[in-house]
PDB file of C-alpha atoms in Angstrom:
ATOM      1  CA  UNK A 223       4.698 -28.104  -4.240  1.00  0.00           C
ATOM      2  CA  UNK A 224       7.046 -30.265  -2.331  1.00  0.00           C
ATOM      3  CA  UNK A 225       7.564 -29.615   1.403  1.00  0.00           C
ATOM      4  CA  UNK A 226      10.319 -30.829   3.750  1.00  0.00           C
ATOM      5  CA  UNK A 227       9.857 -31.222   7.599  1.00  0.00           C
ATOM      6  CA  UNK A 228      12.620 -29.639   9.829  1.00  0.00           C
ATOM      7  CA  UNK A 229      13.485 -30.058  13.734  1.00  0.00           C
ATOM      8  CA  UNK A 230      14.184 -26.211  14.912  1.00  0.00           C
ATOM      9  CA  UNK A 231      15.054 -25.740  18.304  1.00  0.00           C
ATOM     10  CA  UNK A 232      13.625 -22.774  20.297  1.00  0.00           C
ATOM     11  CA  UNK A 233      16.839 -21.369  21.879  1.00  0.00           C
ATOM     12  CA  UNK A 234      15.379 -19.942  24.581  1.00  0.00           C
ATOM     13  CA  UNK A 235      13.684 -23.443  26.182  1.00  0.00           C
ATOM     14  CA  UNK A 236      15.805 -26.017  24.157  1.00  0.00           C
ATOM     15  CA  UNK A 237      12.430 -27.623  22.733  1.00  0.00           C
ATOM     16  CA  UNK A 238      13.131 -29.241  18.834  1.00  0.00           C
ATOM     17  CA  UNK A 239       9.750 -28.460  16.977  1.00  0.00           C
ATOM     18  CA  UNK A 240       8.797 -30.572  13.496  1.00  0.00           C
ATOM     19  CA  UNK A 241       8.296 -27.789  11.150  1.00  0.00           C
ATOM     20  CA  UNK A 242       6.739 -28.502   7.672  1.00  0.00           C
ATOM     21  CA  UNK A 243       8.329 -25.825   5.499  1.00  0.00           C
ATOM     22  CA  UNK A 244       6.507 -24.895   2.457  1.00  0.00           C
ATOM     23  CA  UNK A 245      10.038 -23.879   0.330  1.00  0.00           C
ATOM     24  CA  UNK A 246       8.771 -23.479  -2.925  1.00  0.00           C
ATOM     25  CA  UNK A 247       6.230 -20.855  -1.358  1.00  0.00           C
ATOM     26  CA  UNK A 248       9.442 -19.442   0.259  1.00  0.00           C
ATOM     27  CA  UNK A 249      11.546 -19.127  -2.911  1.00  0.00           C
ATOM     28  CA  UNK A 250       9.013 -17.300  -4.940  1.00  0.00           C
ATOM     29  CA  UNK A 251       8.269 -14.658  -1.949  1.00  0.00           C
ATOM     30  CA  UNK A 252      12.052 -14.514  -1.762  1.00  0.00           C
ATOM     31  CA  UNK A 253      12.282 -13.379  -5.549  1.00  0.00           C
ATOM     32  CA  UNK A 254      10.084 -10.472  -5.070  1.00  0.00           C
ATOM     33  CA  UNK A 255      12.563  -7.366  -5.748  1.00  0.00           C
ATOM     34  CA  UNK A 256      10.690  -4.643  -7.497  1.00  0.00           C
ATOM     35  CA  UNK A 257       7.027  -2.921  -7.480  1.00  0.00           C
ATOM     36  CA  UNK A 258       4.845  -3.184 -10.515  1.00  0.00           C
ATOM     37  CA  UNK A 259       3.313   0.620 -10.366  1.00  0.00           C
ATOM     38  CA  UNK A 260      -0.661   1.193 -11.722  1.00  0.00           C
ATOM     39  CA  UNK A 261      -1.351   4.461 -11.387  1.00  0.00           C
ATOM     40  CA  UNK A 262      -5.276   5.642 -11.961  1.00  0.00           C
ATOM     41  CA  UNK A 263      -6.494   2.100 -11.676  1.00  0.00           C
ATOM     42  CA  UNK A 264      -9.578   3.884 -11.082  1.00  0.00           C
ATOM     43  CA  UNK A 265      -9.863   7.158 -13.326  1.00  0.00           C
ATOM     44  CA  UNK A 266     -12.762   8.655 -13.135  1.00  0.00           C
ATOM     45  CA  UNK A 267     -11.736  12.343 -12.028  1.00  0.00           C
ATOM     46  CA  UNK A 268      -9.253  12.433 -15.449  1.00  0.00           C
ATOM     47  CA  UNK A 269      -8.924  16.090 -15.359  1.00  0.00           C
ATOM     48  CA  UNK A 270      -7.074  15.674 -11.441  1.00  0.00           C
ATOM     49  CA  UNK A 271      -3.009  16.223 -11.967  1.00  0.00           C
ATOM     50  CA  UNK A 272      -1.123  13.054 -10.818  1.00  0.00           C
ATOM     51  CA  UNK A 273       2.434  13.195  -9.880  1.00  0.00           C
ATOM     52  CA  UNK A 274       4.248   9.279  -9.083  1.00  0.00           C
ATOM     53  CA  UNK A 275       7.708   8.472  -7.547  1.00  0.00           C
ATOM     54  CA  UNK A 276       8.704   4.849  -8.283  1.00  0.00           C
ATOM     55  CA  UNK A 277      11.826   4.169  -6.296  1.00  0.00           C
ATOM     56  CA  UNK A 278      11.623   0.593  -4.748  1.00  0.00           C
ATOM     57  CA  UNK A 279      11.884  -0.339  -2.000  1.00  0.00           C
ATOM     58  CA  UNK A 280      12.553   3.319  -0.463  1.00  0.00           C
ATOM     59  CA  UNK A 281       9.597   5.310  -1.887  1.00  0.00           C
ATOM     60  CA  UNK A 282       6.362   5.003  -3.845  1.00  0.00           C
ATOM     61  CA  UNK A 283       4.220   8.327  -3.703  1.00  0.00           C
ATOM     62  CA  UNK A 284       0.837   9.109  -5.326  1.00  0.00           C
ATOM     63  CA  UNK A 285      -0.180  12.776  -5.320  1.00  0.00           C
ATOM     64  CA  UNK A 286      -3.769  13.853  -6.577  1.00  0.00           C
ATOM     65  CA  UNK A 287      -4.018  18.023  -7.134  1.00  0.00           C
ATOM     66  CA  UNK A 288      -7.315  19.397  -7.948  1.00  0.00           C
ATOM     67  CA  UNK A 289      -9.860  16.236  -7.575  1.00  0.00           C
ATOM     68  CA  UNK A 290     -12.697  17.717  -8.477  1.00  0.00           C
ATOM     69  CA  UNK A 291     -15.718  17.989 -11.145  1.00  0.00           C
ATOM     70  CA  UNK A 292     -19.469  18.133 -11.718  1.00  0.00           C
ATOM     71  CA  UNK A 293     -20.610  15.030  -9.789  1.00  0.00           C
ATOM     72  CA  UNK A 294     -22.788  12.454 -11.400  1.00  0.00           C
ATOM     73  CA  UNK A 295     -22.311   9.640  -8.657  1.00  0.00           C
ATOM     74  CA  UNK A 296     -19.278   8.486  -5.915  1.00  0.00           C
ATOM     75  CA  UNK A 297     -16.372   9.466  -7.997  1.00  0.00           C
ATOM     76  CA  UNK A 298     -12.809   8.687  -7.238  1.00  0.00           C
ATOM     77  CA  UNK A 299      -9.578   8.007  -8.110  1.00  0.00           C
ATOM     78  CA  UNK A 300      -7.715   5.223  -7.072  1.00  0.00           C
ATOM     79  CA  UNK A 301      -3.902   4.909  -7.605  1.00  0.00           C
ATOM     80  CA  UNK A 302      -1.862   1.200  -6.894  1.00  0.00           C
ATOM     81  CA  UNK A 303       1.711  -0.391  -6.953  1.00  0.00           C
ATOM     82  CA  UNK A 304       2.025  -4.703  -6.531  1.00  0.00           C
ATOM     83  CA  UNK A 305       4.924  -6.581  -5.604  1.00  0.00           C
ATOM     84  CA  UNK A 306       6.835  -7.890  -8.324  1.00  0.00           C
ATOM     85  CA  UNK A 307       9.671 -10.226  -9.115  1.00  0.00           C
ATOM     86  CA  UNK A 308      10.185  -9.474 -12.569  1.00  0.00           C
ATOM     87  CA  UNK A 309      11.424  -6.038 -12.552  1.00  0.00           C
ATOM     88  CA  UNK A 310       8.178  -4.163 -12.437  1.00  0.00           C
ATOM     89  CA  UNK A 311       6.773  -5.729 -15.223  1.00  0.00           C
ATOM     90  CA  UNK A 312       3.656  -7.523 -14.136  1.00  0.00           C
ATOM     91  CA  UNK A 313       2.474  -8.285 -10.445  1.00  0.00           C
ATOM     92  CA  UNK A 314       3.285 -11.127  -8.547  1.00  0.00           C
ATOM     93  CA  UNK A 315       0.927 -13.453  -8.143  1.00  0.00           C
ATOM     94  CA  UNK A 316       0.796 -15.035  -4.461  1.00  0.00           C
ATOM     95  CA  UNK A 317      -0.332 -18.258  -3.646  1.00  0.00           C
ATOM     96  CA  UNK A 318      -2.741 -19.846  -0.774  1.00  0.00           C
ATOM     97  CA  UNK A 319       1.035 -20.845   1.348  1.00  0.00           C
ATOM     98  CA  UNK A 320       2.999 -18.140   0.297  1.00  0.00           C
ATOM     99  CA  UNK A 321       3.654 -17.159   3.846  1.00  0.00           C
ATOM    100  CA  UNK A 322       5.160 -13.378   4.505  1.00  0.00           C
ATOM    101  CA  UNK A 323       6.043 -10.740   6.798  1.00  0.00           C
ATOM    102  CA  UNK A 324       5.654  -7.164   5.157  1.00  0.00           C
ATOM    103  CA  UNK A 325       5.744  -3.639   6.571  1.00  0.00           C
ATOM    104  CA  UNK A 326       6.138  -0.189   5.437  1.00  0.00           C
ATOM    105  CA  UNK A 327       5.848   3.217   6.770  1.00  0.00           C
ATOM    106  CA  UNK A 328       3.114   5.165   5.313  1.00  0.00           C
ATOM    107  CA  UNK A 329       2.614   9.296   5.121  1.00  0.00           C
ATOM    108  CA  UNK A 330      -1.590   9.966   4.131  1.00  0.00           C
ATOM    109  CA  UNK A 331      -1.426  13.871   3.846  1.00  0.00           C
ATOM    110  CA  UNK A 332      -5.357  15.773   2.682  1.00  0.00           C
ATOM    111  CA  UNK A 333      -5.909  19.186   2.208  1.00  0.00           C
ATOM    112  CA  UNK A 334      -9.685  18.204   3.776  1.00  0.00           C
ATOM    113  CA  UNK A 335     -10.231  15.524   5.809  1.00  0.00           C
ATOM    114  CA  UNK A 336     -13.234  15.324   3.657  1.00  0.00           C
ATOM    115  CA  UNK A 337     -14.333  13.490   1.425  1.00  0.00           C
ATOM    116  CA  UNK A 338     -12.639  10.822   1.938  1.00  0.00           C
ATOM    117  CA  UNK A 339      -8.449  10.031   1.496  1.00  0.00           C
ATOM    118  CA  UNK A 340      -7.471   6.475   2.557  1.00  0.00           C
ATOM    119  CA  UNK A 341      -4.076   4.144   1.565  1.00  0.00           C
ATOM    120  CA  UNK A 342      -2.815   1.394   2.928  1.00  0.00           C
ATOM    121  CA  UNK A 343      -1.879  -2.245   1.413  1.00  0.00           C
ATOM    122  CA  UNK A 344      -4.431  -3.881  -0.800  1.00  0.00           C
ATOM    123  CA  UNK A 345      -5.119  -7.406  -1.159  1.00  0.00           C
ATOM    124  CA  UNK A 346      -6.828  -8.500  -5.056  1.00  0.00           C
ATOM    125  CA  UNK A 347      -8.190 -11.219  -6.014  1.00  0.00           C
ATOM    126  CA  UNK A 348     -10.402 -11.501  -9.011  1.00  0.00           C
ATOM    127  CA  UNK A 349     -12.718 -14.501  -7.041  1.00  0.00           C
ATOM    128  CA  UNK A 350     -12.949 -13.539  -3.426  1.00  0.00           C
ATOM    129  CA  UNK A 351     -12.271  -9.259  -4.448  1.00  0.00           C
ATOM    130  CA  UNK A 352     -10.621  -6.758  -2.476  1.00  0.00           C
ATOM    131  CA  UNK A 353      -8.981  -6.744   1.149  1.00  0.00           C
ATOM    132  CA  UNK A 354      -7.761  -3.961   2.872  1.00  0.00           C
ATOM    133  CA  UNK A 355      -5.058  -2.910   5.587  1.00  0.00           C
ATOM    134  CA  UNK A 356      -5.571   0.773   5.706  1.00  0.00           C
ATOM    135  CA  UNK A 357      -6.072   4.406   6.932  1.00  0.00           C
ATOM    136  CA  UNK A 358      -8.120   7.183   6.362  1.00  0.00           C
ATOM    137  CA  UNK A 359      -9.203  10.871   6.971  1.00  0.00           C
ATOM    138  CA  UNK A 360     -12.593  11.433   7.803  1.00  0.00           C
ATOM    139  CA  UNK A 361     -13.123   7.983   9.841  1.00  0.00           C
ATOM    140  CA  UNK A 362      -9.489   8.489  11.338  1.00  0.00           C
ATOM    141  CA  UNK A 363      -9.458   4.538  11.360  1.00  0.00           C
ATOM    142  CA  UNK A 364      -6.689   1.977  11.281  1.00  0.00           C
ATOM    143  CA  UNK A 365      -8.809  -1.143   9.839  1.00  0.00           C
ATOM    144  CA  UNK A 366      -8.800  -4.401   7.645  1.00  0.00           C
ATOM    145  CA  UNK A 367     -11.216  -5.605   6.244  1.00  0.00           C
ATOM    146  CA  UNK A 368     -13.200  -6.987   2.625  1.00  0.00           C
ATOM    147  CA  UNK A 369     -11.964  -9.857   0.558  1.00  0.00           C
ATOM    148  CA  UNK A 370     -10.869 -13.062   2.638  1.00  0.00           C
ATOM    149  CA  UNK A 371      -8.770 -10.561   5.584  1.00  0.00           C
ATOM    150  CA  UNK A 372     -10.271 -10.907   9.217  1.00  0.00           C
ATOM    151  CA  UNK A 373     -11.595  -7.836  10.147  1.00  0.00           C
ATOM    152  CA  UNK A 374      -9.910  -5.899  12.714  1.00  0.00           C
ATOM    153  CA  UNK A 375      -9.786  -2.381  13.974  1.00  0.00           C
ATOM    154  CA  UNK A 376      -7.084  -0.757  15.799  1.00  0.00           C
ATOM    155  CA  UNK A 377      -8.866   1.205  18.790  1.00  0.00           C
ATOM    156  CA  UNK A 378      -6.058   4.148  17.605  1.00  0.00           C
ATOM    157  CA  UNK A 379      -7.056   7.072  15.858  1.00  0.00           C
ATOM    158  CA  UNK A 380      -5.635   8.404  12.322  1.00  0.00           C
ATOM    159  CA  UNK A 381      -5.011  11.972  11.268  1.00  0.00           C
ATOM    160  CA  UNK A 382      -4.128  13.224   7.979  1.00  0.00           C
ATOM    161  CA  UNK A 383      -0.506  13.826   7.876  1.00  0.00           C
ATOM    162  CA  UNK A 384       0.729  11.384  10.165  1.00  0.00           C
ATOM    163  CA  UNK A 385       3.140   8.574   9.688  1.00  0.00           C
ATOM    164  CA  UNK A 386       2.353   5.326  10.682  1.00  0.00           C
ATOM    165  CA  UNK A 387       4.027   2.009  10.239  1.00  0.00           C
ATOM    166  CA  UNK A 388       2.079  -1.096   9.006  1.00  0.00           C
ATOM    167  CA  UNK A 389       2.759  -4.584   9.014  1.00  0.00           C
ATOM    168  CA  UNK A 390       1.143  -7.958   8.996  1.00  0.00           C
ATOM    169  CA  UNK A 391       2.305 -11.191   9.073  1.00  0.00           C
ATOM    170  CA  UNK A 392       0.736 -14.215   7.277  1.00  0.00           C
ATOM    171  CA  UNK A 393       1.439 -17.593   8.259  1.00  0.00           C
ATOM    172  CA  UNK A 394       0.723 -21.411   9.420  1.00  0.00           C
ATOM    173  CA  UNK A 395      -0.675 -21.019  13.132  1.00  0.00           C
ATOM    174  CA  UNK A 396       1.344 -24.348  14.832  1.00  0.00           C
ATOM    175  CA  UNK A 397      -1.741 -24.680  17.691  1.00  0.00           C
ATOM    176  CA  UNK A 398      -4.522 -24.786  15.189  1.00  0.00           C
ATOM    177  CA  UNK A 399      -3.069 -25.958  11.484  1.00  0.00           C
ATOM    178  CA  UNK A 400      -5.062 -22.682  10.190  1.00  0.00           C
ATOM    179  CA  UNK A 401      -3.650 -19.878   7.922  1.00  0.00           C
ATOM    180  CA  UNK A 402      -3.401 -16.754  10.156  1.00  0.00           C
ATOM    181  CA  UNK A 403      -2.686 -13.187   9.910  1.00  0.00           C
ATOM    182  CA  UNK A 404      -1.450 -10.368  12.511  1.00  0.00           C
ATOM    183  CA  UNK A 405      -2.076  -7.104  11.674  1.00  0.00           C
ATOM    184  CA  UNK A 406       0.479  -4.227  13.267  1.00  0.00           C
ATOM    185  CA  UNK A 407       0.303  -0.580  13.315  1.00  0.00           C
ATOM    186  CA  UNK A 408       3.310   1.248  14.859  1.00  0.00           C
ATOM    187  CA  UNK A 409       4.214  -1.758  16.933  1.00  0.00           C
ATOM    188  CA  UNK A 410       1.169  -2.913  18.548  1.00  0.00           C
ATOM    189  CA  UNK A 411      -0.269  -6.189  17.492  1.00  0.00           C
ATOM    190  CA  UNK A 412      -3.693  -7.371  16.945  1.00  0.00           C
ATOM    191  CA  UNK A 413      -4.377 -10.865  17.906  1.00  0.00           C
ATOM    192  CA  UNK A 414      -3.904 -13.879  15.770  1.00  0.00           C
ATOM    193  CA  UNK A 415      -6.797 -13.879  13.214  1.00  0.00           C
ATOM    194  CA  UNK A 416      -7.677 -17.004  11.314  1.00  0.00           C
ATOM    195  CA  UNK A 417      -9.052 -16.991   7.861  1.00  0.00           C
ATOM    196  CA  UNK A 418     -12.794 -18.140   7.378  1.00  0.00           C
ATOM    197  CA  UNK A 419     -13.029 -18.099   3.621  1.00  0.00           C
ATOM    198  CA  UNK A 420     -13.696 -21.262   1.334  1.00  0.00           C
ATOM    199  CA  UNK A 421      -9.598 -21.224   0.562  1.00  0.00           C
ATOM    200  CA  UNK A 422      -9.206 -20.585   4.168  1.00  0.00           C
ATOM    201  CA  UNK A 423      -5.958 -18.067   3.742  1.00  0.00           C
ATOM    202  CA  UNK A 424      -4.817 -15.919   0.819  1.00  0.00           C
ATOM    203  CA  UNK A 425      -6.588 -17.036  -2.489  1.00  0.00           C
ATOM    204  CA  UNK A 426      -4.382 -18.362  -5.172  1.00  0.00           C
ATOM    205  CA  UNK A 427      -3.791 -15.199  -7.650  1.00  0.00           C
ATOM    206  CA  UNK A 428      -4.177 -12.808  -4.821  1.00  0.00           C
ATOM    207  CA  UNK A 429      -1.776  -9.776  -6.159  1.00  0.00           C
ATOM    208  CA  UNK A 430      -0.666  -7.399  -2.746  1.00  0.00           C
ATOM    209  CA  UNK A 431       0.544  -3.937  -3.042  1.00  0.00           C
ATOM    210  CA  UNK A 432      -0.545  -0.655  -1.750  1.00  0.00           C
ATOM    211  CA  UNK A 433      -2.820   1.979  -3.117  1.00  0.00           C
ATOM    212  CA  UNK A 434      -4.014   5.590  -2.181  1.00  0.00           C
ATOM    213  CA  UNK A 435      -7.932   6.747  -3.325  1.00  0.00           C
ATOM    214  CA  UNK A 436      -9.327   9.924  -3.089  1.00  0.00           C
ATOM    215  CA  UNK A 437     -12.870  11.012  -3.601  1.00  0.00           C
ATOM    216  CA  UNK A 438     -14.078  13.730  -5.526  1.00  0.00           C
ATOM    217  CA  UNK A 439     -14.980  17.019  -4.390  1.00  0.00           C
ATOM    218  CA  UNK A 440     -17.101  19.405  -6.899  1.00  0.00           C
ATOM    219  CA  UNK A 441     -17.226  22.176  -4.621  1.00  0.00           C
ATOM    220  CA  UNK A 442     -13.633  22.351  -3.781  1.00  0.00           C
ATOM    221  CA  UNK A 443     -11.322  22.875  -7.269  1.00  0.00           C
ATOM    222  CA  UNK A 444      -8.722  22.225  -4.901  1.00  0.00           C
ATOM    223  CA  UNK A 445      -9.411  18.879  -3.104  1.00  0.00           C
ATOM    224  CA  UNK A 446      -5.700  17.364  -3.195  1.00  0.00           C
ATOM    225  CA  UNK A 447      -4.310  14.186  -1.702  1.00  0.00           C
ATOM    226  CA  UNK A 448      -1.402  11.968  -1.536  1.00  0.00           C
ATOM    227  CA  UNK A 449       0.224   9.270   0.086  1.00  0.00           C
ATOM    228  CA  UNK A 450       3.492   8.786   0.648  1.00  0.00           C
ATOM    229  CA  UNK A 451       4.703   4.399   1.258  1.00  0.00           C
ATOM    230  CA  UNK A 452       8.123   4.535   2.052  1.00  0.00           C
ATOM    231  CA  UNK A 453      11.176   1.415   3.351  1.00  0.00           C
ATOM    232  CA  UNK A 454       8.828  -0.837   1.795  1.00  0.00           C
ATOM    233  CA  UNK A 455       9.788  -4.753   3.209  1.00  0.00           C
ATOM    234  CA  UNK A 456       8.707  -8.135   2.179  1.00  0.00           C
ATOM    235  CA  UNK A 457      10.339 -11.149   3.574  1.00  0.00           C
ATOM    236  CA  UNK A 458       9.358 -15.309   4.038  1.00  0.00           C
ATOM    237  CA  UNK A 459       7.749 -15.729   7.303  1.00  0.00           C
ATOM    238  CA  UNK A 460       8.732 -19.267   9.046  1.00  0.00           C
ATOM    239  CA  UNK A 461       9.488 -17.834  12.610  1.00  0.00           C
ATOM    240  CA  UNK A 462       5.771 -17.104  13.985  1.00  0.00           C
ATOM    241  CA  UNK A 463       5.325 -21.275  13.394  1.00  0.00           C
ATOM    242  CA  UNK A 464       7.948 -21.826  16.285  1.00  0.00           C
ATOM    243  CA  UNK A 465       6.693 -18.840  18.512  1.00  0.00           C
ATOM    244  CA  UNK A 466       3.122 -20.298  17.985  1.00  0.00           C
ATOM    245  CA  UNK A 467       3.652 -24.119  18.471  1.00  0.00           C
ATOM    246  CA  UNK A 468       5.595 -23.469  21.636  1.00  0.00           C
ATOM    247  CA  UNK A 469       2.665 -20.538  22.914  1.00  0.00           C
ATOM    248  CA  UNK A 470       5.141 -18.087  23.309  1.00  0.00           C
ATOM    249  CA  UNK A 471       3.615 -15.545  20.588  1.00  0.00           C
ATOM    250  CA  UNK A 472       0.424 -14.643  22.738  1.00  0.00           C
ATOM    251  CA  UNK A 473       3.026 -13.668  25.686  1.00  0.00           C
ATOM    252  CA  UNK A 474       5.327 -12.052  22.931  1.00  0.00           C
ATOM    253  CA  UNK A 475       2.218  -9.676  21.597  1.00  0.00           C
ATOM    254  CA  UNK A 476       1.175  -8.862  25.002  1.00  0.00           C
ATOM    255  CA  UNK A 477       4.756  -7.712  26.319  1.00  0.00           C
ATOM    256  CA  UNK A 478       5.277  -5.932  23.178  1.00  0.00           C
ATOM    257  CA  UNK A 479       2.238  -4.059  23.397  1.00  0.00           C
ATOM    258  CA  UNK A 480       2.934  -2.196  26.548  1.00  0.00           C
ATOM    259  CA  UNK A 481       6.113  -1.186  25.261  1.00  0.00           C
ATOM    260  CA  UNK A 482       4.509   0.042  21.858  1.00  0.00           C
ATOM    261  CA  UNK A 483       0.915   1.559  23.220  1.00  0.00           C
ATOM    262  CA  UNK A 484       2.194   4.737  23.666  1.00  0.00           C
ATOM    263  CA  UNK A 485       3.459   5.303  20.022  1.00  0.00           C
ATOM    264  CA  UNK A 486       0.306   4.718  18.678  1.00  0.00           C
TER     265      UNK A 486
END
């Protein structure tokens, strides 16, 4: 991959920063223009009805009616969509420096917040596994965790039928050299998390989408779920390498928390 090193200047201190641009990275995240849709990636509740609306980047929904038979073990089904850059033909495969921003508005909607209903974006690798950016029902959490993510919890609570925006940003922390990530969930931030895995960022092959699950329920013929990932966004993410060489971004997060606390 061949890199090129930029001066930027911060406009708001007049400070040229060396930048060392990964464009390759940039061109392929660039290309992404379509979702590659799986539905029952897990099927193991195949008598469930499943309806799917595919309309990229506007609207991807997953409803599950009637999740329920005689239980033998933790059943579920588990629904996906990947980014794609071929049309919806296969996922895209993203690499350790393909560095993003991505949000979407999401819409998690149970007839029982029990068992389980959770959605969110989904990190998968076939080496380092799953990681997850998500909500849920009976936990009401906001969370990421598994795979290579940093684990982090929002201290906000989830209910079924709410809408909440999600977002993270992956990218080259200026202070440290380290891949990073910030989580955000209607506007508030979490801190900048660095990876600790061997590849220390996203592993090479790492496919992201989203993906709704729901668990079955034998005594309830009508356990129903579905999730709802709507004005879908993926972009290159350069900016946060200014913000963080100058250490504006920790000031940045903290003044636009107090605006966005209350939302959450």
């Amino acid at each position: 991959m061949k890199t090129k090193t930029f001066l930027r200047r911060c406009a708001c201190c007049g400070i040229f920063i060396g930048l060392v641009v990964a464009n390759a990275a940039h061109a392929q995240v660039s290309t992404i223009n379509s979702a590659n849709i799986h539905p029952r990636a897990v099927n193991e509740i195949p008598g469930a009805t499943l309806t799917t609306v595919s309309n990229y980047p506007a609207l991807i929904s997953f409803n599950e009616q009637n999740v329920s038979q005689v239980a033998t073990n933790f059943e579920r089904n588990q629904d996906r969509w990947n980014f794609s850059t071929n049309g919806g033909t296969s996922a895209y495969a993203f690499a350790n420096n393909d560095f993003f921003q991505v949000s979407m508005t999401l819409t998690l909607t149970a007839s029982a917040i029990s068992p389980r209903k959770e959605a969110g974006f989904l990190f998968s690798s076939t080496i380092g596994g799953d990681g997850q950016f998500i909500v849920n029902t009976d936990g009401h959490e906001v969370v990421a965790f598994g795979g290579p993510l940093p684990f982090y919890a929002f201290p906000a609570t989830f209910d079924s039928g709410e809408t909440i925006t999600l977002g993270m940003n992956y990218f080259l922390d200026g202070r440290t050299g380290l891949r990073s990530i910030i989580y955000s969930a209607n506007g508030v931030l979490s801190p900048v998390l660095a990876f600790s895995n061997t590849e220390q960022g996203i592993i090479d092959g790492t496919t992201l989408g989203g993906y709704f699950q729901i668990v079955n329920d034998p005594t309830n013929p009508s356990n129903s779920g579905s999730a709802a990932f709507a004005n879908i966004s993926i972009v290159p993410e350069p900016s946060a390498l200014v913000l963080l060489s100058l250490g504006i971004l920790p000031l940045g997060i903290m003044l636009h928390n107090r605006r966005a606390s209350a939302s959450l």
